[in-house]
Short mmCIF file of C-alpha atoms in Angstrom, two decimals:
data_model
loop_
_atom_site.label_atom_id
_atom_site.label_comp_id
_atom_site.label_asym_id
_atom_site.label_seq_id
_atom_site.Cartn_x
_atom_site.Cartn_y
_atom_site.Cartn_z
CA MET N 170 -38.61 10.15 47.85
CA LYS N 171 -35.42 10.82 45.89
CA ALA N 172 -33.07 7.98 44.94
CA PRO N 173 -29.73 8.04 46.75
CA ARG N 174 -27.05 9.96 44.87
CA PHE N 175 -24.78 6.93 44.55
CA THR N 176 -27.65 5.03 42.91
CA ARG N 177 -28.14 7.76 40.27
CA THR N 178 -24.39 7.90 39.67
CA ALA N 179 -24.21 4.15 39.23
CA HIS N 180 -27.17 4.29 36.84
CA ILE N 181 -25.48 6.97 34.71
CA GLY N 182 -22.22 5.04 34.82
CA GLY N 183 -24.01 1.92 33.68
CA LEU N 184 -25.58 3.76 30.75
CA LEU N 185 -22.23 5.18 29.72
CA ALA N 186 -20.62 1.74 29.96
CA CYS N 187 -23.39 0.25 27.78
CA ALA N 188 -22.99 3.06 25.23
CA LEU N 189 -19.22 2.55 25.14
CA LEU N 190 -19.68 -1.20 24.73
CA ALA N 191 -22.18 -0.66 21.91
CA LEU N 192 -19.85 1.83 20.18
CA THR N 193 -16.94 -0.59 20.50
CA ALA N 194 -19.03 -3.40 19.04
CA TYR N 195 -20.08 -1.17 16.14
CA VAL N 196 -16.49 -0.17 15.36
CA VAL N 197 -15.33 -3.80 15.50
CA VAL N 198 -18.13 -5.02 13.22
CA ASP N 199 -17.67 -2.04 10.88
CA ASN N 200 -13.97 -2.81 10.40
CA TRP N 201 -13.83 -6.61 10.56
CA GLY N 202 -17.42 -7.81 10.20
CA ASP N 203 -17.13 -8.59 6.50
CA ALA N 204 -14.56 -11.28 7.34
CA TRP N 205 -17.36 -13.19 9.08
CA THR N 206 -20.22 -12.47 6.68
CA THR N 207 -18.79 -12.49 3.13
CA PRO N 208 -17.86 -15.59 1.14
CA ALA N 209 -14.19 -16.53 0.85
CA THR N 210 -14.21 -15.67 -2.85
CA PRO N 211 -16.03 -12.39 -3.60
CA ALA N 212 -18.13 -12.28 -6.72
CA THR N 213 -16.24 -11.03 -9.76
CA SER N 214 -17.43 -7.73 -11.20
CA GLN N 215 -16.38 -6.02 -14.35
CA ALA N 216 -15.13 -2.50 -14.88
CA PRO N 217 -16.14 -0.74 -18.09
CA ASN N 218 -14.13 -2.12 -21.03
CA THR N 219 -12.42 -4.68 -18.77
CA ALA N 220 -11.97 -8.12 -20.25
CA SER N 221 -12.50 -11.23 -18.14
CA HIS N 222 -9.52 -12.22 -16.00
CA ALA N 223 -9.84 -15.82 -17.17
CA GLN N 224 -7.03 -15.49 -19.68
CA PRO N 225 -3.51 -16.84 -20.21
CA GLN N 226 -1.16 -16.00 -17.36
CA SER N 227 1.20 -13.96 -19.55
CA ALA N 228 -1.68 -11.77 -20.70
CA GLN N 229 -2.87 -11.38 -17.11
CA ILE N 230 0.62 -10.31 -15.99
CA GLU N 231 0.86 -7.82 -18.85
CA ARG N 232 -2.50 -6.36 -17.93
CA GLY N 233 -1.51 -6.21 -14.26
CA GLN N 234 1.61 -4.23 -15.15
CA TYR N 235 -0.53 -1.82 -17.16
CA LEU N 236 -2.92 -1.35 -14.24
CA ALA N 237 -0.03 -0.77 -11.82
CA ARG N 238 1.28 1.95 -14.10
CA ALA N 239 -2.17 3.49 -14.44
CA GLY N 240 -2.32 3.60 -10.64
CA ASN N 241 1.21 5.03 -10.34
CA CYS N 242 1.99 2.32 -7.78
CA VAL N 243 5.74 2.55 -8.33
CA ALA N 244 5.92 6.14 -7.08
CA CYS N 245 4.96 5.23 -3.52
CA HIS N 246 6.13 1.62 -3.33
CA SER N 247 9.71 2.26 -4.47
CA ALA N 248 12.33 3.95 -2.31
CA ARG N 249 15.20 5.77 -3.99
CA GLY N 250 18.10 3.37 -4.52
CA SER N 251 15.99 0.27 -3.86
CA ALA N 252 14.32 -2.21 -6.17
CA PRO N 253 10.98 -1.16 -7.67
CA MET N 254 7.94 -2.15 -5.62
CA ALA N 255 10.08 -3.22 -2.64
CA GLY N 256 8.54 -0.47 -0.51
CA GLY N 257 10.29 1.53 2.16
CA ARG N 258 9.54 4.97 0.74
CA ARG N 259 8.95 7.50 3.50
CA ILE N 260 5.61 9.27 3.13
CA ASP N 261 5.34 12.28 5.42
CA THR N 262 1.95 13.21 6.83
CA PRO N 263 0.87 15.93 9.27
CA PHE N 264 0.81 13.20 11.93
CA GLY N 265 4.22 11.60 11.31
CA ALA N 266 5.85 9.36 8.72
CA VAL N 267 4.45 6.24 7.07
CA TYR N 268 6.58 3.78 5.08
CA SER N 269 5.20 2.01 2.03
CA SER N 270 4.89 -1.77 2.01
CA ASN N 271 7.05 -4.27 0.14
CA LEU N 272 4.87 -5.60 -2.68
CA THR N 273 7.39 -8.01 -4.18
CA PRO N 274 6.71 -11.76 -3.74
CA ASP N 275 9.24 -12.20 -0.95
CA THR N 276 7.69 -14.67 1.50
CA HIS N 277 9.03 -12.99 4.63
CA THR N 278 8.90 -9.23 3.98
CA GLY N 279 6.64 -9.00 0.94
CA ILE N 280 3.38 -10.53 -0.28
CA GLY N 281 4.73 -13.89 -1.45
CA ARG N 282 2.25 -15.78 0.73
CA TRP N 283 -0.78 -13.68 -0.14
CA SER N 284 -3.73 -15.25 -1.94
CA PRO N 285 -5.88 -13.34 -4.44
CA GLU N 286 -8.50 -13.03 -1.66
CA ASP N 287 -5.90 -11.50 0.70
CA PHE N 288 -4.88 -8.95 -1.91
CA TRP N 289 -8.44 -8.07 -2.89
CA ARG N 290 -9.30 -7.60 0.79
CA ALA N 291 -6.39 -5.19 1.17
CA LEU N 292 -7.60 -3.14 -1.80
CA HIS N 293 -11.29 -3.33 -0.97
CA HIS N 294 -11.21 -3.14 2.84
CA GLY N 295 -7.79 -1.69 3.65
CA ARG N 296 -6.72 -4.68 5.74
CA SER N 297 -3.53 -6.70 5.59
CA GLN N 298 -3.41 -10.49 5.29
CA ASP N 299 -3.39 -10.88 9.08
CA GLY N 300 -6.40 -8.58 9.55
CA ARG N 301 -4.33 -5.58 10.59
CA LEU N 302 -5.85 -2.26 9.52
CA LEU N 303 -3.70 -0.31 7.07
CA THR N 304 -3.05 3.39 7.48
CA PRO N 305 -5.02 5.66 5.13
CA ALA N 306 -1.79 6.87 3.54
CA PHE N 307 -2.64 3.88 1.34
CA PRO N 308 -5.71 5.26 -0.49
CA TYR N 309 -7.97 2.26 0.07
CA ASN N 310 -11.06 4.40 -0.35
CA HIS N 311 -9.99 4.59 -4.01
CA THR N 312 -8.67 1.04 -4.35
CA SER N 313 -12.05 -0.18 -3.05
CA VAL N 314 -13.41 1.04 -6.41
CA ILE N 315 -11.21 -1.49 -8.26
CA THR N 316 -12.94 -4.65 -9.46
CA ARG N 317 -11.95 -8.15 -8.41
CA ALA N 318 -10.80 -8.87 -11.97
CA ASP N 319 -8.36 -5.96 -11.95
CA SER N 320 -7.24 -6.85 -8.43
CA ASP N 321 -6.33 -10.37 -9.56
CA ASP N 322 -4.42 -9.02 -12.56
CA LEU N 323 -2.46 -6.62 -10.37
CA LEU N 324 -1.49 -9.44 -8.03
CA ALA N 325 -0.44 -11.64 -10.95
CA TRP N 326 2.02 -8.98 -12.07
CA LEU N 327 3.35 -8.34 -8.57
CA GLN N 328 3.93 -12.06 -8.06
CA SER N 329 5.89 -12.19 -11.33
CA LEU N 330 8.51 -9.75 -9.98
CA ALA N 331 11.78 -10.85 -8.43
CA PRO N 332 11.37 -11.19 -4.65
CA VAL N 333 13.25 -8.64 -2.58
CA ASN N 334 13.93 -9.24 1.11
CA GLN N 335 13.45 -5.74 2.49
CA PRO N 336 11.56 -5.21 5.75
CA THR N 337 9.30 -2.18 5.93
CA PRO N 338 10.50 0.37 8.52
CA ALA N 339 8.15 1.04 11.42
CA HIS N 340 5.82 4.01 11.01
CA THR N 341 6.53 7.00 13.21
CA LEU N 342 3.01 8.34 13.62
CA MET N 343 2.31 10.26 16.80
CA TRP N 344 0.63 8.16 19.46
CA PRO N 345 -2.13 6.95 19.46
CA LEU N 346 -2.87 7.68 15.79
CA GLY N 347 -1.01 4.66 14.46
CA THR N 348 -2.67 2.18 16.82
CA GLN N 349 -5.32 -0.26 15.63
CA PRO N 350 -8.11 1.16 17.84
CA ALA N 351 -7.44 4.70 16.57
CA LEU N 352 -7.37 3.51 12.95
CA ALA N 353 -10.61 1.59 13.48
CA ILE N 354 -12.38 4.68 14.82
CA TRP N 355 -11.01 6.82 11.97
CA ARG N 356 -12.23 4.30 9.40
CA SER N 357 -15.69 4.12 10.95
CA LEU N 358 -15.88 7.89 10.65
CA PHE N 359 -14.45 8.35 7.17
CA PHE N 360 -14.17 5.08 5.22
CA SER N 361 -16.66 2.85 3.48
CA PRO N 362 -15.85 0.67 0.43
CA THR N 363 -17.26 2.16 -2.78
CA PRO N 364 -17.29 -0.49 -5.54
CA PHE N 365 -17.70 1.07 -8.96
CA LYS N 366 -21.23 1.28 -10.33
CA PRO N 367 -21.53 2.36 -13.97
CA ASP N 368 -23.98 5.16 -14.71
CA PRO N 369 -26.44 3.79 -17.32
CA ALA N 370 -27.22 7.33 -18.45
CA GLN N 371 -23.61 7.89 -19.56
CA THR N 372 -21.51 6.55 -22.43
CA ALA N 373 -19.05 3.68 -22.18
CA ASP N 374 -16.15 6.15 -22.44
CA TRP N 375 -17.55 8.27 -19.61
CA ASN N 376 -17.95 5.26 -17.35
CA ARG N 377 -14.49 3.94 -18.16
CA GLY N 378 -13.04 7.37 -17.40
CA ALA N 379 -14.97 7.57 -14.13
CA TYR N 380 -13.64 4.15 -13.11
CA LEU N 381 -10.04 5.15 -13.84
CA VAL N 382 -10.25 8.58 -12.19
CA GLN N 383 -12.06 7.38 -9.07
CA GLY N 384 -10.18 4.09 -8.69
CA LEU N 385 -6.71 3.44 -10.05
CA GLY N 386 -6.01 7.10 -10.74
CA HIS N 387 -7.13 8.07 -7.20
CA CYS N 388 -7.28 11.67 -8.41
CA ALA N 389 -9.33 12.89 -5.43
CA ALA N 390 -6.50 11.84 -3.09
CA CYS N 391 -4.84 15.08 -4.20
CA HIS N 392 -7.64 17.04 -5.87
CA SER N 393 -9.99 17.20 -2.89
CA PRO N 394 -9.68 19.06 0.41
CA ARG N 395 -8.65 17.21 3.58
CA ASN N 396 -10.12 17.77 7.01
CA ALA N 397 -8.25 18.18 10.30
CA LEU N 398 -8.01 14.40 10.71
CA GLY N 399 -6.52 13.88 7.25
CA ALA N 400 -9.61 12.50 5.51
CA SER N 401 -10.05 13.51 1.88
CA GLY N 402 -13.34 13.95 0.06
CA ALA N 403 -15.33 11.27 -1.71
CA VAL N 404 -13.70 9.34 -4.53
CA ASP N 405 -15.41 11.62 -7.05
CA ASP N 406 -14.65 14.88 -5.22
CA LEU N 407 -12.39 16.86 -7.54
CA SER N 408 -12.93 20.28 -5.95
CA GLY N 409 -9.24 20.94 -5.30
CA GLY N 410 -7.24 21.56 -2.17
CA LEU N 411 -3.85 22.20 -0.62
CA MET N 412 -1.85 18.99 -0.34
CA PRO N 413 -0.52 18.64 3.22
CA VAL N 414 3.23 18.50 3.90
CA VAL N 415 4.30 18.81 0.24
CA ASN N 416 2.44 22.15 0.09
CA TRP N 417 1.27 22.10 -3.50
CA TYR N 418 -2.21 23.24 -4.43
CA ALA N 419 -4.09 20.66 -6.50
CA PRO N 420 -6.52 22.73 -8.60
CA ASP N 421 -10.25 22.23 -8.73
CA LEU N 422 -10.74 19.94 -11.74
CA THR N 423 -14.36 21.01 -12.05
CA SER N 424 -13.43 24.70 -12.37
CA ASP N 425 -12.80 25.96 -15.88
CA HIS N 426 -11.21 29.07 -14.38
CA GLU N 427 -8.56 26.95 -12.63
CA THR N 428 -7.95 24.21 -15.23
CA GLY N 429 -9.72 25.06 -18.48
CA LEU N 430 -11.01 21.48 -18.72
CA ALA N 431 -14.53 22.52 -19.66
CA THR N 432 -13.34 24.40 -22.75
CA SER N 433 -10.24 22.41 -23.71
CA ALA N 434 -10.32 20.01 -26.66
CA LEU N 435 -10.26 16.34 -25.66
CA SER N 436 -7.06 15.91 -27.68
CA SER N 437 -5.38 18.64 -25.60
CA ILE N 438 -6.34 16.93 -22.32
CA VAL N 439 -5.03 13.61 -23.65
CA GLN N 440 -1.78 15.28 -24.72
CA LEU N 441 -1.27 16.76 -21.26
CA LEU N 442 -1.78 13.38 -19.58
CA ARG N 443 0.47 11.58 -22.07
CA THR N 444 3.35 14.03 -22.44
CA GLY N 445 3.10 16.36 -19.45
CA GLU N 446 2.58 19.43 -21.61
CA SER N 447 0.08 20.93 -24.03
CA ALA N 448 -0.43 24.28 -25.67
CA GLN N 449 -2.48 25.41 -22.66
CA ALA N 450 -0.66 23.85 -19.70
CA GLN N 451 2.38 22.07 -18.31
CA THR N 452 2.54 19.67 -15.38
CA SER N 453 4.85 20.27 -12.45
CA GLY N 454 5.27 19.17 -8.85
CA PRO N 455 3.35 16.03 -7.82
CA MET N 456 1.38 15.95 -11.08
CA ALA N 457 4.60 15.69 -13.06
CA GLU N 458 5.37 12.51 -11.09
CA VAL N 459 1.94 11.12 -11.98
CA VAL N 460 2.64 11.64 -15.68
CA GLN N 461 6.23 10.39 -15.36
CA HIS N 462 5.36 7.05 -13.74
CA GLY N 463 1.74 6.61 -14.71
CA THR N 464 -0.36 8.27 -17.36
CA GLN N 465 2.28 8.37 -20.10
CA TYR N 466 2.03 4.56 -20.27
CA MET N 467 -1.74 4.43 -20.58
CA SER N 468 -3.52 3.59 -23.82
CA GLU N 469 -5.00 6.23 -26.07
CA ALA N 470 -8.47 4.81 -25.38
CA ASP N 471 -8.10 5.05 -21.61
CA LEU N 472 -6.63 8.57 -21.72
CA LEU N 473 -9.50 9.64 -23.96
CA ALA N 474 -11.99 8.09 -21.54
CA MET N 475 -10.44 10.02 -18.65
CA ALA N 476 -10.57 13.21 -20.71
CA VAL N 477 -14.25 12.62 -21.53
CA TYR N 478 -15.10 12.15 -17.87
CA LEU N 479 -13.07 15.10 -16.60
CA LYS N 480 -14.36 17.45 -19.27
CA SER N 481 -17.94 16.35 -18.59
CA ARG N 482 -17.54 17.03 -14.87
CA ALA N 483 -16.08 20.47 -15.57
CA GLN N 484 -18.82 21.34 -18.08
CA LYS N 485 -21.54 20.28 -15.64
CA ALA N 486 -20.01 22.44 -12.91
CA ALA N 487 -19.68 25.40 -15.30
CA ALA N 488 -23.36 25.15 -16.25
CA THR N 489 -24.47 25.55 -12.64
CA ALA N 490 -21.71 27.84 -11.38
CA ALA N 491 -22.44 31.35 -10.20
CA PRO N 492 -21.25 34.19 -12.46
CA PRO N 493 -17.51 34.76 -11.95
CA LYS N 494 -16.52 37.54 -9.60
CA PRO N 495 -14.71 40.53 -11.10
CA PRO N 496 -10.92 40.02 -11.03
CA LEU N 497 -9.16 41.38 -8.01
CA GLN N 498 -7.32 44.60 -8.68
CA ALA N 499 -3.97 44.36 -6.95
CA LYS N 500 -2.75 47.50 -5.23
CA VAL N 501 0.94 47.59 -6.02
CA SER N 502 3.27 50.31 -4.83
CA LEU N 503 5.64 51.90 -7.30
CA ALA N 504 8.61 50.43 -5.40
CA VAL N 505 7.24 46.87 -5.58
CA ALA N 506 6.32 47.29 -9.26
CA ALA N 507 9.83 48.51 -10.11
CA LYS N 508 11.46 45.69 -8.15
CA GLY N 509 9.22 43.09 -9.78
CA LEU N 510 10.04 44.35 -13.29
CA GLN N 511 13.76 44.44 -12.52
CA ILE N 512 13.81 40.87 -11.23
CA TYR N 513 11.69 39.63 -14.13
CA ASP N 514 13.99 41.22 -16.70
CA ARG N 515 17.03 39.72 -15.00
CA HIS N 516 15.80 36.21 -14.20
CA CYS N 517 12.70 35.42 -16.28
CA ALA N 518 12.41 37.32 -19.55
CA GLN N 519 15.07 35.32 -21.38
CA CYS N 520 12.90 32.19 -21.19
CA HIS N 521 9.35 33.47 -20.79
CA GLY N 522 9.61 36.50 -23.07
CA GLU N 523 9.54 40.21 -22.39
CA GLN N 524 5.75 40.19 -22.70
CA GLY N 525 5.25 36.84 -20.98
CA GLN N 526 4.58 35.16 -24.33
CA GLY N 527 6.72 32.07 -23.69
CA ILE N 528 9.00 30.26 -26.13
CA ALA N 529 8.26 27.28 -28.36
CA THR N 530 10.74 24.71 -29.68
CA ALA N 531 11.54 24.34 -33.37
CA ALA N 532 9.10 21.43 -33.46
CA GLY N 533 6.31 23.61 -32.08
CA ALA N 534 6.21 22.18 -28.57
CA THR N 535 6.24 24.43 -25.54
CA ALA N 536 9.75 25.01 -24.25
CA TYR N 537 8.92 27.68 -21.68
CA PRO N 538 5.23 28.36 -21.04
CA ALA N 539 3.56 31.68 -21.65
CA LEU N 540 2.79 33.57 -18.45
CA ALA N 541 0.26 35.92 -20.02
CA GLY N 542 -3.18 34.42 -19.51
CA ASN N 543 -1.69 31.38 -17.79
CA ARG N 544 -4.25 29.81 -15.42
CA ALA N 545 -1.51 28.63 -13.06
CA VAL N 546 -0.33 32.24 -12.73
CA LEU N 547 -3.86 33.48 -12.09
CA LEU N 548 -4.87 30.96 -9.40
CA SER N 549 -6.20 32.72 -6.33
CA ASP N 550 -3.83 30.59 -4.26
CA PRO N 551 -0.23 31.47 -5.29
CA THR N 552 1.33 28.46 -3.53
CA ASN N 553 2.39 26.65 -6.71
CA LEU N 554 3.98 29.78 -8.16
CA VAL N 555 6.02 30.28 -5.00
CA GLN N 556 7.07 26.62 -5.02
CA MET N 557 8.26 26.84 -8.64
CA VAL N 558 10.30 30.00 -8.05
CA LEU N 559 11.81 28.69 -4.82
CA TYR N 560 12.70 25.18 -5.92
CA GLY N 561 12.44 25.18 -9.72
CA GLY N 562 12.11 21.80 -11.39
CA TYR N 563 11.56 19.91 -14.60
CA GLY N 564 8.42 18.57 -16.17
CA PRO N 565 8.20 14.81 -16.69
CA ALA N 566 10.41 13.14 -19.29
CA THR N 567 8.01 11.19 -21.48
CA ALA N 568 8.30 9.21 -24.68
CA LEU N 569 6.75 12.02 -26.74
CA HIS N 570 8.47 14.80 -24.77
CA PRO N 571 11.79 13.24 -23.68
CA ARG N 572 13.76 16.41 -22.94
CA PRO N 573 11.62 18.88 -21.02
CA PHE N 574 13.06 22.28 -20.34
CA GLY N 575 13.52 23.13 -16.68
CA MET N 576 13.50 26.05 -14.31
CA PRO N 577 16.40 26.76 -11.92
CA PRO N 578 15.70 27.19 -8.20
CA ALA N 579 15.93 30.65 -6.67
CA VAL N 580 15.68 29.61 -3.03
CA LEU N 581 19.23 30.81 -2.27
CA GLU N 582 19.27 33.78 -4.64
CA LEU N 583 16.00 35.63 -4.05
CA ASP N 584 14.59 36.60 -0.68
CA ASP N 585 10.90 36.71 0.24
CA ARG N 586 10.44 40.33 -0.86
CA ASP N 587 12.09 39.63 -4.23
CA ILE N 588 9.89 36.61 -4.91
CA ALA N 589 6.73 38.42 -3.81
CA ALA N 590 7.58 41.34 -6.10
CA VAL N 591 8.28 39.28 -9.21
CA LEU N 592 5.20 37.11 -8.73
CA THR N 593 3.08 40.21 -8.25
CA HIS N 594 4.56 41.44 -11.54
CA LEU N 595 3.49 38.21 -13.31
CA ARG N 596 -0.02 38.43 -11.92
CA THR N 597 -0.61 42.07 -12.89
CA GLN N 598 1.01 42.41 -16.35
CA TRP N 599 0.08 41.53 -19.97
CA GLY N 600 -3.64 41.53 -19.20
CA ASN N 601 -3.28 39.32 -16.12
CA GLN N 602 -5.52 40.43 -13.26
CA ALA N 603 -4.93 38.67 -9.96
CA SER N 604 -4.14 39.62 -6.41
CA ASP N 605 -0.64 40.57 -5.35
CA VAL N 606 1.67 38.15 -3.52
CA THR N 607 3.02 39.28 -0.16
CA PRO N 608 6.38 38.52 1.45
CA LEU N 609 4.49 36.88 4.33
CA GLN N 610 2.87 34.38 1.95
CA VAL N 611 6.26 33.51 0.52
CA ASN N 612 7.79 33.21 3.97
CA ARG N 613 5.10 30.79 5.15
CA ILE N 614 5.63 28.50 2.16
CA ARG N 615 9.40 28.67 2.50
CA ALA N 616 9.15 27.91 6.23
CA ALA N 617 6.81 24.97 5.62
CA GLN N 618 9.51 23.38 3.45
CA GLY N 619 12.19 23.99 6.06
CA HIS N 620 14.08 26.62 4.05
#
């Protein structure tokens, strides 16, 4: 005899309710359970080459300032025209805008009432003092790598700043993405704290570099692909990707074809991180900001450690990579080729040379980079080239390279066909072999920036 239909329906409904209750309990425990199970003061761990935080307060503050610079904290936590670290900077995401927090020691709008445990919990678990889940625009997957010692030093420096009473504007994320339940589900899907664990098979420099790249440097926040829900790769994923909203391509740091890290001298990598330019490359776009506010202030030892780690990762990838595919042979019409040459001669040759050889300063530094053999020119994704031609820009002004030469914007002077033609010229001349750039590609990038 069959059970009545309403009985089967009730049974299924009961199972679904139990499953939903179990899922809710899991998400709650996953996001807040540590507050009930961990001691009030987490055990102190040490990063490679990190001294104990039991030191005079002035030394702790100085170290905290160094760590904040290494993490480029000022770039996000300082709005234009406001005091440094007072927050309020608008950070656009594909889902709406997020505003950075006030990290000055103001007791009403900042972190003046935060304890070292509160601050460490924010870095390690992505939760505010009151237990509120923070949005992943704050890269807490990377800050969870940071040790308790470094967390305490960072807080010591922040608490030494002048307090600034500046409330953080409300986020404007599309509903329900900014709600606590939605954030909790997202975190259960994509976030788990990853405290740093040194690799005993590697050198001290390699481990120090890994700690800086994966943690404070949060390099994978840009140099890894993001999925449809905005989650980036693991903290050590450096496989490159298109940065949403800002529309810059962050190259694959494990690919020698895209970055040359596997074959570059360590001194050249250090120079690029310290000054923003080397004989092989120049920084621009978001990376220029990283050098401007962050890496130029780092010690020689730490920059060398980062270079050792990055070069090792690139060499390991090169050893297992498939043989490179033959370069694409662009099919360029005579009309496009003539237009590209004409625009190059008129707008580019004076700085980059008739043969794309670039120009050096009297001191031997790069004034205008060579375009012949330039990896940035040869990237399969031409996004960065289009961005540079449209909007121009300067490299970072650093202590060892205080007056970088710049490039004027052409957004109002050249149309999509002009830009496509001149970039196709760059990618097919002087031995360069890359695909052509189409007006449609240029138009999409221009439209994404609202121009």
